[in-house]
CSV table of C-alpha atoms in Angstrom, one decimal:
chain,number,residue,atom,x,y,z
X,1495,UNK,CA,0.0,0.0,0.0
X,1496,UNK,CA,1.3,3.6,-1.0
X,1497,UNK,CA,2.1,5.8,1.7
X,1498,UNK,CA,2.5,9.3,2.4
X,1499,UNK,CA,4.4,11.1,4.9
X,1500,UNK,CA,3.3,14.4,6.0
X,1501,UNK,CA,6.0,17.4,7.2
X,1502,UNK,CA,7.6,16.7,10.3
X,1503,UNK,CA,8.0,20.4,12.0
X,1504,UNK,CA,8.6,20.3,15.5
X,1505,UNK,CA,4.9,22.5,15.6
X,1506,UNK,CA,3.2,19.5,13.6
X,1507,UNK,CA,4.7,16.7,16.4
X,1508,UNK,CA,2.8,18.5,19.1
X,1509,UNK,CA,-0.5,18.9,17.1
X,1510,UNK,CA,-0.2,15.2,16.5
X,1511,UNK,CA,0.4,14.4,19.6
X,1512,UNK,CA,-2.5,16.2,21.4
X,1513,UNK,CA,-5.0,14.5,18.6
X,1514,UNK,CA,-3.6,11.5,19.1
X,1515,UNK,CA,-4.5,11.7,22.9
X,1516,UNK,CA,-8.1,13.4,21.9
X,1517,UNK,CA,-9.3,11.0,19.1
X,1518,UNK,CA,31.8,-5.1,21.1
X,1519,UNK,CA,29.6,-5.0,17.6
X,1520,UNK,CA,27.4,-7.4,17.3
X,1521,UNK,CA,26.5,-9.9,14.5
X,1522,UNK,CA,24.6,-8.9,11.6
X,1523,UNK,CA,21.3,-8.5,11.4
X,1524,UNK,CA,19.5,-11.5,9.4
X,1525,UNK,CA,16.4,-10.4,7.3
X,1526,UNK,CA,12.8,-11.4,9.3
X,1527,UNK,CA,12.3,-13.9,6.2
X,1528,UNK,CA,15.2,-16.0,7.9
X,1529,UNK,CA,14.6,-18.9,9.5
X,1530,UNK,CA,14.4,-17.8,13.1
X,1531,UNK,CA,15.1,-21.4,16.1
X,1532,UNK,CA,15.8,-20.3,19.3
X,1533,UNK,CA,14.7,-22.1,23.2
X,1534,UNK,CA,11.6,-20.4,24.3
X,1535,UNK,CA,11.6,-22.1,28.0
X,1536,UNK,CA,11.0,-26.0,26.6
X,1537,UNK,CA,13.3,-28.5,26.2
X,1538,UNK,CA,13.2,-28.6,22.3
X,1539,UNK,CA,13.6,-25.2,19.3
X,1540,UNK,CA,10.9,-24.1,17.5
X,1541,UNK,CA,10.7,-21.6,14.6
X,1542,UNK,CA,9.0,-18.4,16.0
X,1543,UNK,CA,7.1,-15.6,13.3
X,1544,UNK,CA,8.7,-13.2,11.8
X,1545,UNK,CA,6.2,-10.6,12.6
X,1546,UNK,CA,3.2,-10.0,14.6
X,1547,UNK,CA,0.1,-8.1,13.5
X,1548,UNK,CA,-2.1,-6.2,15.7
X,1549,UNK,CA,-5.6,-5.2,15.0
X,1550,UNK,CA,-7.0,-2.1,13.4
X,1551,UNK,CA,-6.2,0.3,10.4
X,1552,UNK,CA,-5.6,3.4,13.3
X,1553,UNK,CA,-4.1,1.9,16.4
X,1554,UNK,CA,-0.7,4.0,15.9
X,1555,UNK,CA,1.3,1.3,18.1
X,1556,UNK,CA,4.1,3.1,19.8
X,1557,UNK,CA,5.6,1.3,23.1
X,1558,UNK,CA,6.3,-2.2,23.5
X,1559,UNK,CA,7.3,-4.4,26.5
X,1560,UNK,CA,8.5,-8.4,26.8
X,1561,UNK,CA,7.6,-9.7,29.9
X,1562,UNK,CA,10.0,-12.0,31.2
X,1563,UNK,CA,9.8,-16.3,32.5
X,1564,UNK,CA,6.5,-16.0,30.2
X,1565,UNK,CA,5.9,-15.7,26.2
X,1566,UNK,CA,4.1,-12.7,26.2
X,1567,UNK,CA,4.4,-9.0,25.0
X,1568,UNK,CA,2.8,-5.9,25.3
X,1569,UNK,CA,2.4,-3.3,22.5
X,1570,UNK,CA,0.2,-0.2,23.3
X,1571,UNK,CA,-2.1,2.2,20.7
X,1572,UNK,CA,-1.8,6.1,20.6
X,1573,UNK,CA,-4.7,6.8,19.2
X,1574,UNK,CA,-7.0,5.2,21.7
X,1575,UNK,CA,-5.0,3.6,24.6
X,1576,UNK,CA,-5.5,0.2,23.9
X,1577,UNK,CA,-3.1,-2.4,24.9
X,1578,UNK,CA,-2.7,-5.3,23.2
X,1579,UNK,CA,-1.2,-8.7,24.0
X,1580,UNK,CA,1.1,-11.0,22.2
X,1581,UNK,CA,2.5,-14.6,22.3
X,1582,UNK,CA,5.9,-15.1,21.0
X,1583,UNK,CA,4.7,-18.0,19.0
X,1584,UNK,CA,1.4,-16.9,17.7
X,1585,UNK,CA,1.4,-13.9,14.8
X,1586,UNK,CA,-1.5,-12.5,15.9
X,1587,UNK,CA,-2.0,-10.3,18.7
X,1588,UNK,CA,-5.5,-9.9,21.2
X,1589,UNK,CA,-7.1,-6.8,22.8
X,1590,UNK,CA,-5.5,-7.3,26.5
X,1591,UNK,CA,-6.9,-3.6,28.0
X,1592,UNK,CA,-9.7,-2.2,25.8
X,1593,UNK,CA,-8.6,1.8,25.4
X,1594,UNK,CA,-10.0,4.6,26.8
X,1595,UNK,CA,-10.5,3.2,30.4
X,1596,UNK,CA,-10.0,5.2,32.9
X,1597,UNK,CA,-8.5,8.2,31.1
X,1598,UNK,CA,-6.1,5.6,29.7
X,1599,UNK,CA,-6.6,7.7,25.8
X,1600,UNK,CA,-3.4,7.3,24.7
X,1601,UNK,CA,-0.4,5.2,25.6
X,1602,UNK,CA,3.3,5.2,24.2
X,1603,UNK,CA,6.9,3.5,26.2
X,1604,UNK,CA,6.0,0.5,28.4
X,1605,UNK,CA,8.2,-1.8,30.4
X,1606,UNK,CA,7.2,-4.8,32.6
X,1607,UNK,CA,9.2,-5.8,36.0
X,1608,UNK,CA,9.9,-8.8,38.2
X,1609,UNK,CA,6.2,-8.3,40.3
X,1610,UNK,CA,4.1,-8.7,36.9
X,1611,UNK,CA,3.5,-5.1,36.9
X,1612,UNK,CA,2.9,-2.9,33.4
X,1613,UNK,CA,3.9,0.2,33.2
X,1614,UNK,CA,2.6,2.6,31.3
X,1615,UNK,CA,3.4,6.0,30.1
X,1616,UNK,CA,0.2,7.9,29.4
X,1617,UNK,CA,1.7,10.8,26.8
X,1618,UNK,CA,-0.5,13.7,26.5
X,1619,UNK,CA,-3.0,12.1,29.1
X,1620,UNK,CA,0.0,13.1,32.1
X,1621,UNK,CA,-0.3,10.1,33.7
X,1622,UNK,CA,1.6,6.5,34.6
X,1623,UNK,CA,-1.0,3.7,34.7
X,1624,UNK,CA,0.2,0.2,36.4
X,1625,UNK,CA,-1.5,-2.6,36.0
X,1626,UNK,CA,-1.4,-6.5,37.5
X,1627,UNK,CA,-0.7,-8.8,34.6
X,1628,UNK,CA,-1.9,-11.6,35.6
X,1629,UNK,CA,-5.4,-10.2,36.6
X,1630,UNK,CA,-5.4,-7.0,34.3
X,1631,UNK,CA,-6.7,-5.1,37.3
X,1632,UNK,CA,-5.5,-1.6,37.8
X,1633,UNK,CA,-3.1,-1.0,40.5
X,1634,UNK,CA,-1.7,2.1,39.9
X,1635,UNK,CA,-2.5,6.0,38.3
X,1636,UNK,CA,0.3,8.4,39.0
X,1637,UNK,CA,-0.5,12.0,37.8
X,1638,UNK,CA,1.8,14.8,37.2
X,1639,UNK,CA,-1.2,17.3,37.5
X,1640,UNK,CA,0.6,18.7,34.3
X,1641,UNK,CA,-1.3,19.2,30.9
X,1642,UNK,CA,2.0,20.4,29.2
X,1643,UNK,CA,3.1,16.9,29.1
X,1644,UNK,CA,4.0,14.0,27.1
X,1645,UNK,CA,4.8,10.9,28.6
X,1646,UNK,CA,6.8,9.1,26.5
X,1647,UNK,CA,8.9,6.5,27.8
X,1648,UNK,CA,9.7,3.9,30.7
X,1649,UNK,CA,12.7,2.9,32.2
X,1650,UNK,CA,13.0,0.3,35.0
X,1651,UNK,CA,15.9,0.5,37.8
X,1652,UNK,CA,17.5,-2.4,39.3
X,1653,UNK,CA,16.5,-1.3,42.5
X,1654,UNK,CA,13.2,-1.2,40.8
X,1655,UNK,CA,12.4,2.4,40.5
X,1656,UNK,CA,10.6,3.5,37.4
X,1657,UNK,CA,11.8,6.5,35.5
X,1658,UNK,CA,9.6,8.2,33.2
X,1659,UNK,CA,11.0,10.2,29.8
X,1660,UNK,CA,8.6,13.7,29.1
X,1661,UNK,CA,9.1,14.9,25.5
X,1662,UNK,CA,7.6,18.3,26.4
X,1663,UNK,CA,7.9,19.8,30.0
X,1664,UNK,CA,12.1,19.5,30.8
X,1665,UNK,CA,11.7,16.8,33.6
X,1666,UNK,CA,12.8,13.5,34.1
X,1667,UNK,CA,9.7,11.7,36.2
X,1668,UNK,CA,10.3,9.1,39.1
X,1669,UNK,CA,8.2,6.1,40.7
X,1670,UNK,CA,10.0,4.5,43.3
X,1671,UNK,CA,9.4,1.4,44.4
X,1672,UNK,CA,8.1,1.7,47.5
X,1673,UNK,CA,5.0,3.5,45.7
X,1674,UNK,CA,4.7,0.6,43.0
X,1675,UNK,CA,4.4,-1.5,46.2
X,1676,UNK,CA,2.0,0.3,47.8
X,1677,UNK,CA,-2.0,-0.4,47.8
X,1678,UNK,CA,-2.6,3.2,47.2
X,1679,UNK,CA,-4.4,3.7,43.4
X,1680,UNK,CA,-3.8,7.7,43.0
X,1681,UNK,CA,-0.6,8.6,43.8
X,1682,UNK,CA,1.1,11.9,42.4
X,1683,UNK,CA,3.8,11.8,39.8
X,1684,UNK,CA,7.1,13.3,41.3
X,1685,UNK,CA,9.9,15.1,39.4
X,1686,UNK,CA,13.0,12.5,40.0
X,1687,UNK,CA,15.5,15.4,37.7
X,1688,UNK,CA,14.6,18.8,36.9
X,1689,UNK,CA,16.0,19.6,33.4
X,1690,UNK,CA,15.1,23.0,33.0
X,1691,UNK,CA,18.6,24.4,33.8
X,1692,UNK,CA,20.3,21.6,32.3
X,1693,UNK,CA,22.7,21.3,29.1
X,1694,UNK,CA,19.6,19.7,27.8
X,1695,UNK,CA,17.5,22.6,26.1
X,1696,UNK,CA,13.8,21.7,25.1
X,1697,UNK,CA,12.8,23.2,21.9
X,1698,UNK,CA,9.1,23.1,20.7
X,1699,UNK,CA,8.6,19.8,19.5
X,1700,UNK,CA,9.7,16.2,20.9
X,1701,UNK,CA,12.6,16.2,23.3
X,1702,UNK,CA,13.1,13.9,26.4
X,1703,UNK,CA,12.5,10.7,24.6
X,1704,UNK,CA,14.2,7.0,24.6
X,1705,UNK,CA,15.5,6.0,28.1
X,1706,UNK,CA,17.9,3.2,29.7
X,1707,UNK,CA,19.1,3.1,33.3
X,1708,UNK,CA,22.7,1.8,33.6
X,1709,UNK,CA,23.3,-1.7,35.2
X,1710,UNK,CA,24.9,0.2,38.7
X,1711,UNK,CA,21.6,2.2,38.7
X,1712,UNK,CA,23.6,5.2,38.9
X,1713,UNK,CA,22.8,6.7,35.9
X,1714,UNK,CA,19.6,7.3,32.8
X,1715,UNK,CA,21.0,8.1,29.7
X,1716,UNK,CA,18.2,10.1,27.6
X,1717,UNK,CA,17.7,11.0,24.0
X,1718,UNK,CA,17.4,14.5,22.7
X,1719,UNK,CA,14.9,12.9,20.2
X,1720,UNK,CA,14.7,17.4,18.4
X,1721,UNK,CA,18.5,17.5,18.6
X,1722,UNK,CA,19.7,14.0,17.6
X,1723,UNK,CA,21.7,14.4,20.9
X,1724,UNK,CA,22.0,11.8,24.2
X,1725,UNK,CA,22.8,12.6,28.1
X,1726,UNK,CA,23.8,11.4,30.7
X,1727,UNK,CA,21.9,12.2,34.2
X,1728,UNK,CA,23.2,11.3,37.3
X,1729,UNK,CA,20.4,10.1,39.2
X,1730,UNK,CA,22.7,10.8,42.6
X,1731,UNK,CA,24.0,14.2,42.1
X,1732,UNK,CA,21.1,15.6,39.1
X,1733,UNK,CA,24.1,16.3,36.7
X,1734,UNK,CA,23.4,16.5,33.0
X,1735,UNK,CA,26.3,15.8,30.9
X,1736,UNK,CA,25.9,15.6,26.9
X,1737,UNK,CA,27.6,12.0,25.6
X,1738,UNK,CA,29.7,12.5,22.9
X,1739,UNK,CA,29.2,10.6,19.9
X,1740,UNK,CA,32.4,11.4,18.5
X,1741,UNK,CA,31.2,13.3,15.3
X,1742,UNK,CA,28.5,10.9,14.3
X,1743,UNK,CA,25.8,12.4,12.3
X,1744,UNK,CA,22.1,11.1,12.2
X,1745,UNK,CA,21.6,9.2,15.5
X,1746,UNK,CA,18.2,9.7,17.2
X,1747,UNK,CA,16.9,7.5,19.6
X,1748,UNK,CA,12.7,7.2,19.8
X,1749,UNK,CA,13.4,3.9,22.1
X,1750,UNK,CA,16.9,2.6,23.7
X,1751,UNK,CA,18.1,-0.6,24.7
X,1752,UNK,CA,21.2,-1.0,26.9
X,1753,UNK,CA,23.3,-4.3,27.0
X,1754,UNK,CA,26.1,-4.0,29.3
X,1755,UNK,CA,28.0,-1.2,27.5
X,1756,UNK,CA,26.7,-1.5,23.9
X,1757,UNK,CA,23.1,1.1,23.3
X,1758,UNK,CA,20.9,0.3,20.8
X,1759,UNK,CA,18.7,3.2,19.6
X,1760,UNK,CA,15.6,2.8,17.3
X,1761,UNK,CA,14.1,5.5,15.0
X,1762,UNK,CA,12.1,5.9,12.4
X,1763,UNK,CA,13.8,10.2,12.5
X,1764,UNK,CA,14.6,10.6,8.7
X,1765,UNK,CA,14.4,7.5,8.1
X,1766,UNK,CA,10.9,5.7,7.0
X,1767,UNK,CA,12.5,2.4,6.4
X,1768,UNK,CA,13.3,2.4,10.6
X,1769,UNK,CA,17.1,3.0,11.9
X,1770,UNK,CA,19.0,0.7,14.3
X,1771,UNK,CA,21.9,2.5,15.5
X,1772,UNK,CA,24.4,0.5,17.5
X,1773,UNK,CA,26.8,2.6,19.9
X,1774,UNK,CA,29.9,1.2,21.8
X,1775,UNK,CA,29.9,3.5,25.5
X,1776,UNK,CA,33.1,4.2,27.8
X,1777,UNK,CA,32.8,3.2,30.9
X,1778,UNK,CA,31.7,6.3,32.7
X,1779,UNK,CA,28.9,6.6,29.8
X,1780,UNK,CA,30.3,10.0,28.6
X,1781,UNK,CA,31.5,8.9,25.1
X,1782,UNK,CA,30.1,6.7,22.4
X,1783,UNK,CA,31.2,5.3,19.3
X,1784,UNK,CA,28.5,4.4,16.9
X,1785,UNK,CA,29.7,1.1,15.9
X,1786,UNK,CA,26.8,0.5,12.6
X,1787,UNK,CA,23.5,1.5,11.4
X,1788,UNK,CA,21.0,-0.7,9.9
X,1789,UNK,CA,18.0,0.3,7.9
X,1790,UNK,CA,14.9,-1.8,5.9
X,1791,UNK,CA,14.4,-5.8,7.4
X,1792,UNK,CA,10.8,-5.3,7.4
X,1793,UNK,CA,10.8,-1.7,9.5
X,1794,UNK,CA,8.5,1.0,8.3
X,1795,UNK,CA,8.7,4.2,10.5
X,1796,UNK,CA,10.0,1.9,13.9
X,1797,UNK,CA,9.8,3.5,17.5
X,1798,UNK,CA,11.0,1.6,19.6
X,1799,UNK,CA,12.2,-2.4,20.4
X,1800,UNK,CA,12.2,-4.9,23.0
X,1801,UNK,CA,14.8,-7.6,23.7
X,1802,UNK,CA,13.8,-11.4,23.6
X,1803,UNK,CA,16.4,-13.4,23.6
X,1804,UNK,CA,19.1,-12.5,20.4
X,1805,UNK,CA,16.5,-11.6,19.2
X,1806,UNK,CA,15.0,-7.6,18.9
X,1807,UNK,CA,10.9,-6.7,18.6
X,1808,UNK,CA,10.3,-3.8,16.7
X,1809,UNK,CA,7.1,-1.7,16.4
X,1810,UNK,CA,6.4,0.0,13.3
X,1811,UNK,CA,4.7,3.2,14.9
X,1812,UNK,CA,4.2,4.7,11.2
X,1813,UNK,CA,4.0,8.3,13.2
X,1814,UNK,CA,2.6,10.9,10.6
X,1815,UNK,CA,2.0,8.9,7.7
X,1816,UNK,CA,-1.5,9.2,6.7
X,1817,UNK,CA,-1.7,6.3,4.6
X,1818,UNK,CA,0.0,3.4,6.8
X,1819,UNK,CA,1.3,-0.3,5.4
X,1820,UNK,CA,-1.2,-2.4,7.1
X,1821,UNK,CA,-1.7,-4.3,9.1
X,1822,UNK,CA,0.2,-2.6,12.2
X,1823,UNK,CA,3.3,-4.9,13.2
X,1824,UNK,CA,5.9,-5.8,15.1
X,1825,UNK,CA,8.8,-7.4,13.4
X,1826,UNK,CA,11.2,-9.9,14.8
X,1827,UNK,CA,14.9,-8.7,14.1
X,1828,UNK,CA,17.3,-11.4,14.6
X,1829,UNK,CA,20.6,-9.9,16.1
């Protein structure tokens, strides 16, 4: 199906937004035709599919989440809220939390942790929701009383805070948890790193984006998503420092994945058939060396991956593009 993409000004990502809301290296990259084996918790290999569709010409599917010791995965709509469910060895995915329920209009980064908890960031709606996985029952709205806000992504400590990317208002969020423990539903939204004074400088448009916490839980490295720029804040002291990428050109991140010192940023920024950029870090996460880029293997317009197994889950968001490839997928990217 033809597709077209409309401007992206920094003004037009906001208006999107907001009626979204209201209405070393490693390996090569195999293509998602390839003959995919890998253990899956049995005792024998299986081929898995090399793609997943989910339902609906206008979901918009933006975050994604794989939850761990099970075969599922989470992938969440921005143009209603709905979350939908997948099995790793089935290539269709089910309704799991119908949108639109409980303010939940919109939904973009997600991460599961070790309690069976899903997190949610709410984008334009200001709001975390939490939910019980096993029960779907809801456990958890955190509200930043904001309505300049976009909450865009999810990053879970070791300690297992939460840490919550806003692509609008110059704040790093925080849940710790303590709260995610707690029996209390409405709980408010806390500012874990004020950015306002910070190297990083929000422009109109979409800033704070893509977010990892470092294995020592010492630091969040955060994509500039406007300025093709990354940082590294110091959860202990609130230092911002700008990493280095050593001259590289072109390297946005919309969703990051961290792998001892190896960050993997997806985007679909410039390019429609979807960007993997793999960067090598120094130790004290100040520098990076961007190791490759890879483009096409079934991406259209990515924003962001999970990790299961070698293996990486891409969504094909589609942001902007009025016409989309359906249906809405997520490919499997074998790494």
């Amino acid at each position: 199906m033809s597709h077209t993409r409309l401007p992206r000004s920094r003004a037009a990502a906001i208006a999107v937004a907001s009626l979204l809301v209201l209405g070393g290296a490693a390996p090569a990259l195999a293509a998602p035709g390839t003959d995919l084996h890998r253990t899956t918790g049995t005792h024998h290999r299986e081929p898995l599919p090399t793609s997943y569709t989910l339902p609906g010409d206008k979901t918009y599917p933006e975050g994604i989440a794989r939850q761990q010791g099970t075969p599922f995965f989470y992938v969440g709509s921005t143009s209603d809220g709905t979350i939908y469910r997948g099995d790793i060895h089935q290539s269709a995915t089910k309704v799991f939390l119908p949108g639109g329920q409980g303010e939940r209009t919109s939904v973009a980064g997600m991460k599961t942790d070790r309690a069976g908890r899903l997190i949610v960031a709410g984008g334009s709606t200001g709001k975390v929701f939490v939910y019980d996985t096993r029960t779907r029952t809801l456990l958890h709205v955190f509200d930043t009383g904001r309505t300049d806000t976009f909450l865009n992504d999810v990053a879970l400590a070791p300690n297992g805070d939460a840490y919550i990317s806003d692509s609008i208002h110059p704040a790093l969020w925080h849940i710790t948890a303590a709260e995610l423990r707690s029996k209390q539903v409405q709980q408010p939204l806390d500012v874990g790193v004020d950015l306002t004074k910070s190297p990083m400088v929000y422009d109109d448009g979409f800033n704070g984006n893509g977010l990892v916490v470092t294995g020592d839980g010492r630091y969040v490295l955060l994509a500039d998503y406007n300025d093709y720029a990354f940082y590294r804040v110091d959860l202990h002291t609130h230092q911002v420092v700008p990493i280095d990428l050593g001259g590289a050109k072109g390297v946005s991140g919309d969703g990051l994945l961290l792998r001892g010192n190896t960050l993997t940023a997806v985007t679909e920024l410039d390019h429609p058939d979807g960007q993997i950029s793999v960067l090598k870090l120094s130790r004290d996460y100040t520098k990076a060396e961007l190791v490759r880029t890879v483009h096409g293997h079934g991406m259209h317009s990515p924003s962001t991956a999970a990790v299961d197994g070698h293996d990486l889950l891409i969504v094909n968001f589609q942001f902007q593009i009025t016409n989309p490839v359906l249906p809405f997928n997520v490919v499997r990217v074998h790494v």
